[in-house]
Tab-separated table of C-alpha atoms in Angstrom:
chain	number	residue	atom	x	y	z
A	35	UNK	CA	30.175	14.570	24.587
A	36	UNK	CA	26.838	13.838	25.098
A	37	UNK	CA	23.512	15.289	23.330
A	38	UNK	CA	22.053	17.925	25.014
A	39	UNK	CA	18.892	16.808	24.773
A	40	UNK	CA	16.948	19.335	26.735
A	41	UNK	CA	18.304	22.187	24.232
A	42	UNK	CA	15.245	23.247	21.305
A	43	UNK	CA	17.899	23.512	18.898
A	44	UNK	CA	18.807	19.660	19.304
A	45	UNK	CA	14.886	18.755	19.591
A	46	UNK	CA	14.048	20.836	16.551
A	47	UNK	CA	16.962	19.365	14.174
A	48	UNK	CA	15.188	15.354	15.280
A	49	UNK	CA	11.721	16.871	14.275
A	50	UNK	CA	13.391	17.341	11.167
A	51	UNK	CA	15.269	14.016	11.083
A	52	UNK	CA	12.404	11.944	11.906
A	53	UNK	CA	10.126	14.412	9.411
A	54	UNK	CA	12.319	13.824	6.511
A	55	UNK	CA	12.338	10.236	7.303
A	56	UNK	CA	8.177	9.761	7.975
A	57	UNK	CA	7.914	11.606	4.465
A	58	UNK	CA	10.206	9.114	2.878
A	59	UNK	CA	8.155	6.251	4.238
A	60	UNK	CA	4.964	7.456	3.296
A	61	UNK	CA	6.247	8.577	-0.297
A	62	UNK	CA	7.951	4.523	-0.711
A	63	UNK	CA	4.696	3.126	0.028
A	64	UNK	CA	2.710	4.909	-2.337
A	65	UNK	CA	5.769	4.715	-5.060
A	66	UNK	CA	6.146	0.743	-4.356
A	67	UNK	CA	2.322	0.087	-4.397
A	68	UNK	CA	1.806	1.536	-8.009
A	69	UNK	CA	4.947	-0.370	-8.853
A	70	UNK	CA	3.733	-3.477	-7.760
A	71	UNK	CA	1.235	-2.545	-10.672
A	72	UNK	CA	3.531	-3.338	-13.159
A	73	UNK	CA	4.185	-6.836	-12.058
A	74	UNK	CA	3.829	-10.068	-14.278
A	75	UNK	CA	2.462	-12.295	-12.072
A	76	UNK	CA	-0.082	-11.948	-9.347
A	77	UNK	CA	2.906	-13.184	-6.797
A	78	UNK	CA	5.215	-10.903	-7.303
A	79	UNK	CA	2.416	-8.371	-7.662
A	80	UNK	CA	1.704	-9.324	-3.999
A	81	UNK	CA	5.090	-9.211	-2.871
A	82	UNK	CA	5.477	-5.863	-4.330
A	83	UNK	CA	2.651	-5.002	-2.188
A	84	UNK	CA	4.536	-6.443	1.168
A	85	UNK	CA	7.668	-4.021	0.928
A	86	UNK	CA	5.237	-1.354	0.147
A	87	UNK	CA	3.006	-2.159	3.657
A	88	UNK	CA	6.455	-2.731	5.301
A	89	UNK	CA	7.307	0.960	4.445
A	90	UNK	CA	3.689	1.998	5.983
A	91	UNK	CA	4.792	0.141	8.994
A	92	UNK	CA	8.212	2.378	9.176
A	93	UNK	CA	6.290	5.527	8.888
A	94	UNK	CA	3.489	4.645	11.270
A	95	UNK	CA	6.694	3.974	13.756
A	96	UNK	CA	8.414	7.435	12.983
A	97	UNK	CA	4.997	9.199	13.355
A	98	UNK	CA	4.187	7.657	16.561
A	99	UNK	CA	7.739	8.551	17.608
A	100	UNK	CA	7.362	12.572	16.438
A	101	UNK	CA	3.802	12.635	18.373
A	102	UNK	CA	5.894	10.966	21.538
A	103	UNK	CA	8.475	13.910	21.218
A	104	UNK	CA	5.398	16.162	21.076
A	105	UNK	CA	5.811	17.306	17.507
A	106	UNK	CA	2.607	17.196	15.187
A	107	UNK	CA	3.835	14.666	11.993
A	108	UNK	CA	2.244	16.230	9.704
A	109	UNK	CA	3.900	20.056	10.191
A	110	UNK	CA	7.160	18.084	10.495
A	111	UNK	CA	7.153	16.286	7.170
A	112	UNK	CA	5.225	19.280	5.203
A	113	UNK	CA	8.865	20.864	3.995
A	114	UNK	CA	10.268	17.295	2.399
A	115	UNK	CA	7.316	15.926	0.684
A	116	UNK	CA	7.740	18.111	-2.057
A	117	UNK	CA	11.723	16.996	-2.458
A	118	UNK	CA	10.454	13.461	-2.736
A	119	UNK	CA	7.896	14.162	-5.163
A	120	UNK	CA	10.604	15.233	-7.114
A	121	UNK	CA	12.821	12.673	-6.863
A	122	UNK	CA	9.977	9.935	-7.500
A	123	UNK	CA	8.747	12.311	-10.352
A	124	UNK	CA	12.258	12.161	-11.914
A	125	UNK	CA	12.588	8.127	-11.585
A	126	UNK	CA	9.448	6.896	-12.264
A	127	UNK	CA	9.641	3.671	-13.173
A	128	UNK	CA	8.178	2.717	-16.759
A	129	UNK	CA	8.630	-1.304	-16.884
A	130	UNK	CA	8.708	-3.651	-13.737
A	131	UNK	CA	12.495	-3.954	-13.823
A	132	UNK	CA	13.024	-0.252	-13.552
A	133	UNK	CA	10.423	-0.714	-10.542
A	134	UNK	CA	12.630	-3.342	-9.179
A	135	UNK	CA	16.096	-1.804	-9.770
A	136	UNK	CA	14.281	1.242	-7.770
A	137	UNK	CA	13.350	-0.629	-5.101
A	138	UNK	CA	16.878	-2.168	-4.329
A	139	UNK	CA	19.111	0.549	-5.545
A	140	UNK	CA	16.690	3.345	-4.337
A	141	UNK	CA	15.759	2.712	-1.027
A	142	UNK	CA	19.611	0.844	-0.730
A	143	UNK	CA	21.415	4.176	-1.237
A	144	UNK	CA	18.599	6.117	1.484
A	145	UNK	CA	18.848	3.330	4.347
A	146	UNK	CA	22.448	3.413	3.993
A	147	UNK	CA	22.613	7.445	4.309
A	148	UNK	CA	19.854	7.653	7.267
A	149	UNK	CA	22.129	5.222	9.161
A	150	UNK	CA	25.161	6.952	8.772
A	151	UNK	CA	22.645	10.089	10.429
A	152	UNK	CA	21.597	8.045	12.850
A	153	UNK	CA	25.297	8.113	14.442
A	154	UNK	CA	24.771	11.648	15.072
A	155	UNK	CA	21.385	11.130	17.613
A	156	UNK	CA	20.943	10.286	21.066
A	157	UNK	CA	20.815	6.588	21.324
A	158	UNK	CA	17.052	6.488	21.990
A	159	UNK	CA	16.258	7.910	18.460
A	160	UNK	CA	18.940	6.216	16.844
A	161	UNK	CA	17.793	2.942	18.127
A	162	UNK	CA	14.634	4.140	16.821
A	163	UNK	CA	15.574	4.683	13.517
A	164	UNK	CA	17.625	1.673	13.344
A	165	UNK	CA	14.083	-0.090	13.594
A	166	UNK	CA	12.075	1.478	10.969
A	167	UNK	CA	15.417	0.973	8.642
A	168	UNK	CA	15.094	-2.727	8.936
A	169	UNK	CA	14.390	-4.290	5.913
A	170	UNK	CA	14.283	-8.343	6.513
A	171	UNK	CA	14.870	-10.284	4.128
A	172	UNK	CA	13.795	-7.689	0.881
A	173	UNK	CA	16.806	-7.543	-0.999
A	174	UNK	CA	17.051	-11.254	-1.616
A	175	UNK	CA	13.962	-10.633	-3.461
A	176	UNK	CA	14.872	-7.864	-5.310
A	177	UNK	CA	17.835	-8.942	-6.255
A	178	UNK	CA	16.987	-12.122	-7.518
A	179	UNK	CA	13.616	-11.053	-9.439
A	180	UNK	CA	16.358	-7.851	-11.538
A	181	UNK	CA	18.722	-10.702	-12.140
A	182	UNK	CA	16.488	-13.288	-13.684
A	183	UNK	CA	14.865	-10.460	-15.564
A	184	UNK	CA	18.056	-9.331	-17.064
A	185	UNK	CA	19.128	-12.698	-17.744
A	186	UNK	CA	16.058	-13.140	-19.478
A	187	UNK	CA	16.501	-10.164	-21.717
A	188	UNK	CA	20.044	-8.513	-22.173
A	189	UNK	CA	19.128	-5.102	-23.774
A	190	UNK	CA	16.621	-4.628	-20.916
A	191	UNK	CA	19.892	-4.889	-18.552
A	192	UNK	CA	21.855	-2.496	-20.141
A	193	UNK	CA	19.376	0.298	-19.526
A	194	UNK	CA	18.522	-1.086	-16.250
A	195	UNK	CA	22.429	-0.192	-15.188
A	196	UNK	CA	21.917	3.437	-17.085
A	197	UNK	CA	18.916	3.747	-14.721
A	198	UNK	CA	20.445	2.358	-11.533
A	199	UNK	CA	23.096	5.210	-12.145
A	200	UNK	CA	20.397	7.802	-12.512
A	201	UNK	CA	18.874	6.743	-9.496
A	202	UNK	CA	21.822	7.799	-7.428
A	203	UNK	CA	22.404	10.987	-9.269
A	204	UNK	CA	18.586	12.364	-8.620
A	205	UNK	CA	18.733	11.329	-4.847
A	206	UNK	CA	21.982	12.921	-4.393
A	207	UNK	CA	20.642	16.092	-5.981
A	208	UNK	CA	17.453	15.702	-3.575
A	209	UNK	CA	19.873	15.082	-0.492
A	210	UNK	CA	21.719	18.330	-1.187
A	211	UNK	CA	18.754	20.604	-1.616
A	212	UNK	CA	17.677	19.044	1.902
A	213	UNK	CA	20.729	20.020	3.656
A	214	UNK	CA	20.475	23.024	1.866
A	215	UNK	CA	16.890	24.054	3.329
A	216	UNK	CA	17.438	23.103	6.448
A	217	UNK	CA	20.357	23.993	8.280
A	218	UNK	CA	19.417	22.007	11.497
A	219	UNK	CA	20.304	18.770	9.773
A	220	UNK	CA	23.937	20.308	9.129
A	221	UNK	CA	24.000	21.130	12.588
A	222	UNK	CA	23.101	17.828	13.730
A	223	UNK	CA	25.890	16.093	11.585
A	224	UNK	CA	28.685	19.349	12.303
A	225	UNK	CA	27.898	18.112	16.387
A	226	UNK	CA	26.361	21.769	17.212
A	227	UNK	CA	23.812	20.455	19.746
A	228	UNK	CA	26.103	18.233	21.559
A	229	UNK	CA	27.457	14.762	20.749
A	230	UNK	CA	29.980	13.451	18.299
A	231	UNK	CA	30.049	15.686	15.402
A	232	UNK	CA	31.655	15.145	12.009
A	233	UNK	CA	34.570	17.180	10.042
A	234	UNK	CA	34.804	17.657	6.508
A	235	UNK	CA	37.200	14.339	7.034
A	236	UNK	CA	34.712	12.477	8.483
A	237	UNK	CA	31.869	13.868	5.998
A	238	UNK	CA	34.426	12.316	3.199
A	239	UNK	CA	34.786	9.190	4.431
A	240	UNK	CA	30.924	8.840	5.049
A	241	UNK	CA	30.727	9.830	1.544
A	242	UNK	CA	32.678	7.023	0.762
A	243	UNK	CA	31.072	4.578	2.395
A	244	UNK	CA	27.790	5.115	0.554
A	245	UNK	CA	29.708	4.944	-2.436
A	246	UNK	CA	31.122	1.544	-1.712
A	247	UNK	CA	27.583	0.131	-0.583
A	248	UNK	CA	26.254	1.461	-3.975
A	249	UNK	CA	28.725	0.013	-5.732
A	250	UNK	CA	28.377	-3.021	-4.016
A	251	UNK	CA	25.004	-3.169	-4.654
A	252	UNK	CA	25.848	-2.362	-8.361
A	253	UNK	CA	27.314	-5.628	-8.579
A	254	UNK	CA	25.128	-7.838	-6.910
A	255	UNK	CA	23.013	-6.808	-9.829
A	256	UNK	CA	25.959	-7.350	-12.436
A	257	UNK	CA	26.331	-3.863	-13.172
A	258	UNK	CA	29.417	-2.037	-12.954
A	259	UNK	CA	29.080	1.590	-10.697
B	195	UNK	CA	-27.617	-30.510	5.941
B	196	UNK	CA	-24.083	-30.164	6.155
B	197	UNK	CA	-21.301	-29.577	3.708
B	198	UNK	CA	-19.777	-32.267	2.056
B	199	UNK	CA	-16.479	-31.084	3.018
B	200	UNK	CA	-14.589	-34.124	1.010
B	201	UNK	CA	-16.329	-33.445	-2.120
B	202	UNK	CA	-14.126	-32.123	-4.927
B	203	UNK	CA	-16.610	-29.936	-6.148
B	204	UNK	CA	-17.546	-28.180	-2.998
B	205	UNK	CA	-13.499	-27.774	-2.468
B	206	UNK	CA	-12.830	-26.427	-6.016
B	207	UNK	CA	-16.022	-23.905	-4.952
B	208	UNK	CA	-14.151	-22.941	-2.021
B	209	UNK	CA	-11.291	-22.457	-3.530
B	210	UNK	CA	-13.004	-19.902	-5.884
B	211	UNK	CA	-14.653	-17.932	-3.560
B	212	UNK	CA	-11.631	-17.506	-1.385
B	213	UNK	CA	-9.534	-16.739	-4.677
B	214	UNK	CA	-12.067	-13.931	-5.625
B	215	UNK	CA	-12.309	-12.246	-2.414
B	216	UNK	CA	-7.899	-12.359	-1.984
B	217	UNK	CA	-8.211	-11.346	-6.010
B	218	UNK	CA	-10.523	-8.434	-4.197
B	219	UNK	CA	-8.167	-7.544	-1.663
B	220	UNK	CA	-4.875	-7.224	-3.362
B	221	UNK	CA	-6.633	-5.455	-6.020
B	222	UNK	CA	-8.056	-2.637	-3.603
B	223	UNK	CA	-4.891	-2.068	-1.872
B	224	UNK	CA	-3.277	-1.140	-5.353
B	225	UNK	CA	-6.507	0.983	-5.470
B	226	UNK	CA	-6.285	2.821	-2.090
B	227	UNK	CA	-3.063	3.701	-2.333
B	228	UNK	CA	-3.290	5.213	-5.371
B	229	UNK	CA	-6.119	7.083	-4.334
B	230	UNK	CA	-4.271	8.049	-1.066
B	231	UNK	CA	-1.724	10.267	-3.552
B	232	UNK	CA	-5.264	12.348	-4.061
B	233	UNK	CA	-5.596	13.895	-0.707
B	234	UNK	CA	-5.664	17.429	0.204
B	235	UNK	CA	-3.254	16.776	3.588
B	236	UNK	CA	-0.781	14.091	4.021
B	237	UNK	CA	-2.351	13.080	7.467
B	238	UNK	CA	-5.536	12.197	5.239
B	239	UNK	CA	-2.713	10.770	2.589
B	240	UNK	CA	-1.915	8.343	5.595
B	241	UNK	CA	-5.088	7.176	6.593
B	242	UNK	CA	-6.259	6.404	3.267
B	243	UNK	CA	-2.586	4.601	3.168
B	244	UNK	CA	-3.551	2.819	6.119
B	245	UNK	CA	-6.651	1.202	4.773
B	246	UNK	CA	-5.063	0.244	1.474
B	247	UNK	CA	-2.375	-1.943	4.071
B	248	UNK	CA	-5.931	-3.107	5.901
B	249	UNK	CA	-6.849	-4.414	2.480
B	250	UNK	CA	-3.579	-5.810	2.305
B	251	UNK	CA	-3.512	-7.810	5.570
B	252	UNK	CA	-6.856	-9.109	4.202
B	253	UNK	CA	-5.506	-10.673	1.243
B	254	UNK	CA	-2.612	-12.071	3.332
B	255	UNK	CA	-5.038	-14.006	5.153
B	256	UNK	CA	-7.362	-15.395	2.086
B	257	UNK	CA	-4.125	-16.068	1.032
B	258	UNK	CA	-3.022	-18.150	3.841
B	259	UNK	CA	-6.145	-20.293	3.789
B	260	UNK	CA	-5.880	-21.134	0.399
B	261	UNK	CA	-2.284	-22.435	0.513
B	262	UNK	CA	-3.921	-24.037	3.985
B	263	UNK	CA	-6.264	-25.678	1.417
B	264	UNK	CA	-3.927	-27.012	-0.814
B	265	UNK	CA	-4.501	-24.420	-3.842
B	266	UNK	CA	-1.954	-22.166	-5.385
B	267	UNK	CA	-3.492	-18.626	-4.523
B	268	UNK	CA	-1.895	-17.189	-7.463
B	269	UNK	CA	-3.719	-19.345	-9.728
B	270	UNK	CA	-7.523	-18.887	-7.226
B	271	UNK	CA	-6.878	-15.127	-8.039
B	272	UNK	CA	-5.944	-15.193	-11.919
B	273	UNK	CA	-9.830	-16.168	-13.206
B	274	UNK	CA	-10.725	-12.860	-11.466
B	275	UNK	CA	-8.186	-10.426	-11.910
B	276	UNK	CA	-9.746	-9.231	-15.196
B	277	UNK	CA	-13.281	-8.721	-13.939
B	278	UNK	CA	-11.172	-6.598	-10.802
B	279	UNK	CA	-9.149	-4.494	-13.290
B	280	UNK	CA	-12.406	-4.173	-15.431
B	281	UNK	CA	-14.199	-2.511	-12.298
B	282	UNK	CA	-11.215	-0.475	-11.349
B	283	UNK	CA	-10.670	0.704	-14.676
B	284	UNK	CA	-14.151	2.057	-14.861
B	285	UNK	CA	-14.001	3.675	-11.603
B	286	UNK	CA	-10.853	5.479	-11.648
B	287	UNK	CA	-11.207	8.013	-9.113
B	288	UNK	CA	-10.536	11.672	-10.567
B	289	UNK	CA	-10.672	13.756	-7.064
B	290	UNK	CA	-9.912	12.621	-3.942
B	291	UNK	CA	-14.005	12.604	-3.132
B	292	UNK	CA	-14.157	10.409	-5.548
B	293	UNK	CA	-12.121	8.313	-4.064
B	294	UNK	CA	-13.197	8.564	-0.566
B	295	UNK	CA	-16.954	7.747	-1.861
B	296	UNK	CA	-15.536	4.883	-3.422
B	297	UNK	CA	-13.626	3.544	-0.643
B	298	UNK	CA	-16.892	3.780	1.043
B	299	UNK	CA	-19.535	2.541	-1.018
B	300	UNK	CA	-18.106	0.712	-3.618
B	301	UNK	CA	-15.954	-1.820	-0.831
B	302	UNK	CA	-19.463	-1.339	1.317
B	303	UNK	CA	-21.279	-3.289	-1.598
B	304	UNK	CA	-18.842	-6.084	-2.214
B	305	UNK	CA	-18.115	-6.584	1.805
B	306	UNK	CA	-21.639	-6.736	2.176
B	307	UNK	CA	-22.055	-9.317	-0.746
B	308	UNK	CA	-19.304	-11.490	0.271
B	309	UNK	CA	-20.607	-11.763	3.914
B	310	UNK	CA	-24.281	-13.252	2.094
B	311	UNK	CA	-22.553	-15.352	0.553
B	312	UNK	CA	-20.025	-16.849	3.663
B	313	UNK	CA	-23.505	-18.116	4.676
B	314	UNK	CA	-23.226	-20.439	2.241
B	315	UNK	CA	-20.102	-22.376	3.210
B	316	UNK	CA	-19.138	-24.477	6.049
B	317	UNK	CA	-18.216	-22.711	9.627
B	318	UNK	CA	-15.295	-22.359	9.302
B	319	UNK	CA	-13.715	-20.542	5.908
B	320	UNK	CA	-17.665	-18.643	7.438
B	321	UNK	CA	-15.239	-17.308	9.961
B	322	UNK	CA	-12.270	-16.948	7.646
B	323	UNK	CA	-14.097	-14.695	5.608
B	324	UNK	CA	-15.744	-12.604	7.904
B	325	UNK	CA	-12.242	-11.785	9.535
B	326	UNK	CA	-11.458	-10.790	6.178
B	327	UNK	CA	-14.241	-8.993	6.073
B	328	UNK	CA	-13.552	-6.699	9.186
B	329	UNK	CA	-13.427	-3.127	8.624
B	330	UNK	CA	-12.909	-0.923	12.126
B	331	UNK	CA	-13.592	1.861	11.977
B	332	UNK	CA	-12.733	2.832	8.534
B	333	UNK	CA	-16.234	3.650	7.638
B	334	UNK	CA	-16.652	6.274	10.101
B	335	UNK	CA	-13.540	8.112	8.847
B	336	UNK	CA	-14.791	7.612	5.284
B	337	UNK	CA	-18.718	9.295	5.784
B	338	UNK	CA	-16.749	12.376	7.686
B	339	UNK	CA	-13.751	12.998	5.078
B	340	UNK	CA	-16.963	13.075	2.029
B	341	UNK	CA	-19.057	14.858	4.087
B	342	UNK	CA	-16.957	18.082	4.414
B	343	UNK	CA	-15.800	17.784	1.419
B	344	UNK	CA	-19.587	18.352	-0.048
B	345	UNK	CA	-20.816	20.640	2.580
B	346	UNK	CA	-17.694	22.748	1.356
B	347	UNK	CA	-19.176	22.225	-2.288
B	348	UNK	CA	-22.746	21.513	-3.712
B	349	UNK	CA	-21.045	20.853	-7.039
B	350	UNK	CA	-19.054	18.376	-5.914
B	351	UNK	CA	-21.860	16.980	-4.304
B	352	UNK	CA	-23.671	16.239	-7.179
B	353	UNK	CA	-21.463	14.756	-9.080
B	354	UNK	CA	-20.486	12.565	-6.397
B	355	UNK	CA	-23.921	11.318	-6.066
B	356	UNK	CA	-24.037	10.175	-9.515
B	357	UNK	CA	-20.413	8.632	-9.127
B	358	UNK	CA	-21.958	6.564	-6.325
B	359	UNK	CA	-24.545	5.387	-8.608
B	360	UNK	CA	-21.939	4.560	-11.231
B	361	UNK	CA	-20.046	2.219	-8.762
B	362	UNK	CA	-23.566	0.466	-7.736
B	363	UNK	CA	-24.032	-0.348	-12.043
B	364	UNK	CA	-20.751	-1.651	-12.598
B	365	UNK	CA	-20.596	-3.556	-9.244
B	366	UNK	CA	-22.868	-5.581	-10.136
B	367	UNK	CA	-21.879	-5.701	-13.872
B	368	UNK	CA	-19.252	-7.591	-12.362
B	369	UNK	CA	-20.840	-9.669	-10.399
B	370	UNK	CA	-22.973	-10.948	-13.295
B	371	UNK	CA	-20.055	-11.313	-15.381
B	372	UNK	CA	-18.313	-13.585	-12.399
B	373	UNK	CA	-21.495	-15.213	-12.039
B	374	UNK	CA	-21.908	-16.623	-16.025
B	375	UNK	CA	-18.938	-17.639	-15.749
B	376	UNK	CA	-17.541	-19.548	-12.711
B	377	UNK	CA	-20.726	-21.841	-12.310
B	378	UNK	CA	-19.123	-23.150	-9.111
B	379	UNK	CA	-20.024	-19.999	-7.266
B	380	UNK	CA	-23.712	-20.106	-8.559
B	381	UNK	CA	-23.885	-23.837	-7.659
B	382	UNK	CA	-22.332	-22.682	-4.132
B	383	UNK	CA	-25.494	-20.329	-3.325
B	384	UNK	CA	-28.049	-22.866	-4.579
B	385	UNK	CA	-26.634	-25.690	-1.937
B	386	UNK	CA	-25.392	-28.172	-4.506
B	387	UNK	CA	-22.492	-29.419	-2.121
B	388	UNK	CA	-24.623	-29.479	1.080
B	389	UNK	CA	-25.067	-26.750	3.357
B	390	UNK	CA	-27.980	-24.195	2.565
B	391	UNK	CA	-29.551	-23.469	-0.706
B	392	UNK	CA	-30.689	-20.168	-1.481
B	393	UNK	CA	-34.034	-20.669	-3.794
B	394	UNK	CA	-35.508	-17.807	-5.942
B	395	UNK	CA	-37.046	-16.064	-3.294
B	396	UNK	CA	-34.535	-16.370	-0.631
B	397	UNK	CA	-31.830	-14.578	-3.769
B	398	UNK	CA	-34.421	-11.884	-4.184
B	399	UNK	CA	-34.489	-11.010	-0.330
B	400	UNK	CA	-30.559	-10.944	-0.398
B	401	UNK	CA	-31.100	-8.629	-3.054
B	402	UNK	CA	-33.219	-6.644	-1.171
B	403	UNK	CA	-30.795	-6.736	1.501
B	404	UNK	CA	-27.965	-5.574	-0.400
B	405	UNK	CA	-29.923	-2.872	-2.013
B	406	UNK	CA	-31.337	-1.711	1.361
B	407	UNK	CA	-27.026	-1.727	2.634
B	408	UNK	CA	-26.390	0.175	0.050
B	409	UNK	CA	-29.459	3.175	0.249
B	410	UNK	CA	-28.740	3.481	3.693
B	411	UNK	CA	-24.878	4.190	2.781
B	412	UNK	CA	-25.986	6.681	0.292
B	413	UNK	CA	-28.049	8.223	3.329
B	414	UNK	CA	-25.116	8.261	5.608
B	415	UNK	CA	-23.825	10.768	2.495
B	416	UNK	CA	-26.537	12.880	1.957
B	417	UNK	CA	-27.654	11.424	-1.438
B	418	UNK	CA	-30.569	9.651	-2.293
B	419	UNK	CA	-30.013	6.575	-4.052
């Protein structure tokens, strides 16, 4: 079944898609800049500072793409940015690990969930998405800067898995007051607006999957989920 | 006269400039994207965002030419980073006028003292810097954003004039402070490795110049300086 892409049901729910995900962009870039703050050394200060432009770069992309599908950006990510205040508000980190952690773990367990959306678009916006999800090569940083830190220093580890743990906790709470508020994003997954659409089957196995990836991520860190 | 481009000294002098102005860079997009969390709207939020990554790009490209030189940038940049934080620290926006005016004058006074003193090295890190340099039309945004802001607000207005003031003083405290203590960059502007050497006089005109740049900014706002 294909999308029916002329209906303002369907065209209102990827206003909202593409919203929530501009707002999440724009909200990672200002959360990894001041976290880039906390770095020890002027080089990984900087490279702090490269994921952080490289999340400008995504929400410049999704903005463009909301003006393109005449929608003002702005109006369409007004309703999230205060759910992603929250969340940051809730996890901000206090030592450059805990920025770190954030950065892998954090943004891991949203890619992962906006490209298990992304099934439920047309393929023009979910190509689209697909694009300003790519991360490069950003978690072989990440990963190795936590791991040396934690090698370094084993009681900073131990609260650096508490933490990781509380990260997915507070974006799972932001997630459901999202679907929550807006219904259209339901809609989008339940298949009202044409194309595939998800049961509460499907919705469990999803669930699943972002589990494993979490966990999975979990232990590339040497933490146990 | 030309440089001596295979002196040591003249290199090392180089080296320092080009480590001061990437110091500069990376330590204004930290800046600007802080100050971007200040704004009324989050399509003003994004601008601001967007000049913080200009910065960025900026420092990506001192950066470059220094590794091109055969210096680590990370130690070029660690002299400075104090006399950077120092500034900042000083400066620490408390409204998001104050940040705008910043953005604006305080970045108007360094670009315009770093492009004085690319006369004073060989053609081309001259070019380098003045790419670096480069600033669009950021400026033109800037004056607008502070400008209805203060019409909105006489109150505002005068304190911002003084904050503009402020960021002249400890510009330059700076500057002195850099001054005393890399000799390099003195013995740069007086044409010790070749190239042109500023005398007395010819410092007092540039000076005069910068002073002039930065009256004529304070114009553009309304204030006198």
């Amino acid at each position: 079944m294909t999308h029916r892409l002329d209906d303002a049901g369907y065209r209102a729910a990827v206003v909202d898609l593409l919203g929530l995900l501009a707002c999440g962009e724009l909200a990672a870039f200002s959360r990894l800049a001041g976290d880039a703050e906390l770095a020890p050394t002027m080089a990984e200060r900087a490279r702090m500072a490269g994921l952080a432009v490289a999340e400008y770069d995504h929400y410049r992309l999704l903005s463009d793409a909301l003006v393109e599908r005449g929608a003002d950006p702005e109006t369409a990510m007004a309703t999230f940015a205060a759910h992603y205040a929250t969340f940051h508000e809730r996890t901000r980190p206090s030592t450059w690990l805990e920025g770190v952690v954030k950065a892998y773990v954090g943004d891991g367990i949203a890619t992962d969930f906006y490209r298990e959306v992304a099934a439920y678009v047309d393929p023009a916006t979910r190509a689209l998405i697909e694009r300003a999800l790519e991360d490069e090569e950003r978690t072989g940083f990440l990963v190795t800067v936590a791991r040396d830190a934690m090698q370094a220093d084993p009681v900073l580890a131990g609260r650096a898995a508490l933490w990781a743990r509380r990260l997915m906790g507070e974006a799972l709470t932001q997630a459901q007051a999202v679907a929550v508020e807006r219904e259209s994003l339901t809609e989008l997954l339940a298949g009202t607006y044409g194309g595939p659409g998800a049961d509460l089957a499907e919705l469990g196995r999803m669930f699943g999957r972002l589990t494993d990836a979490h966990v999975e991520r979990m232990a590339r860190l040497g933490f146990t989920a």
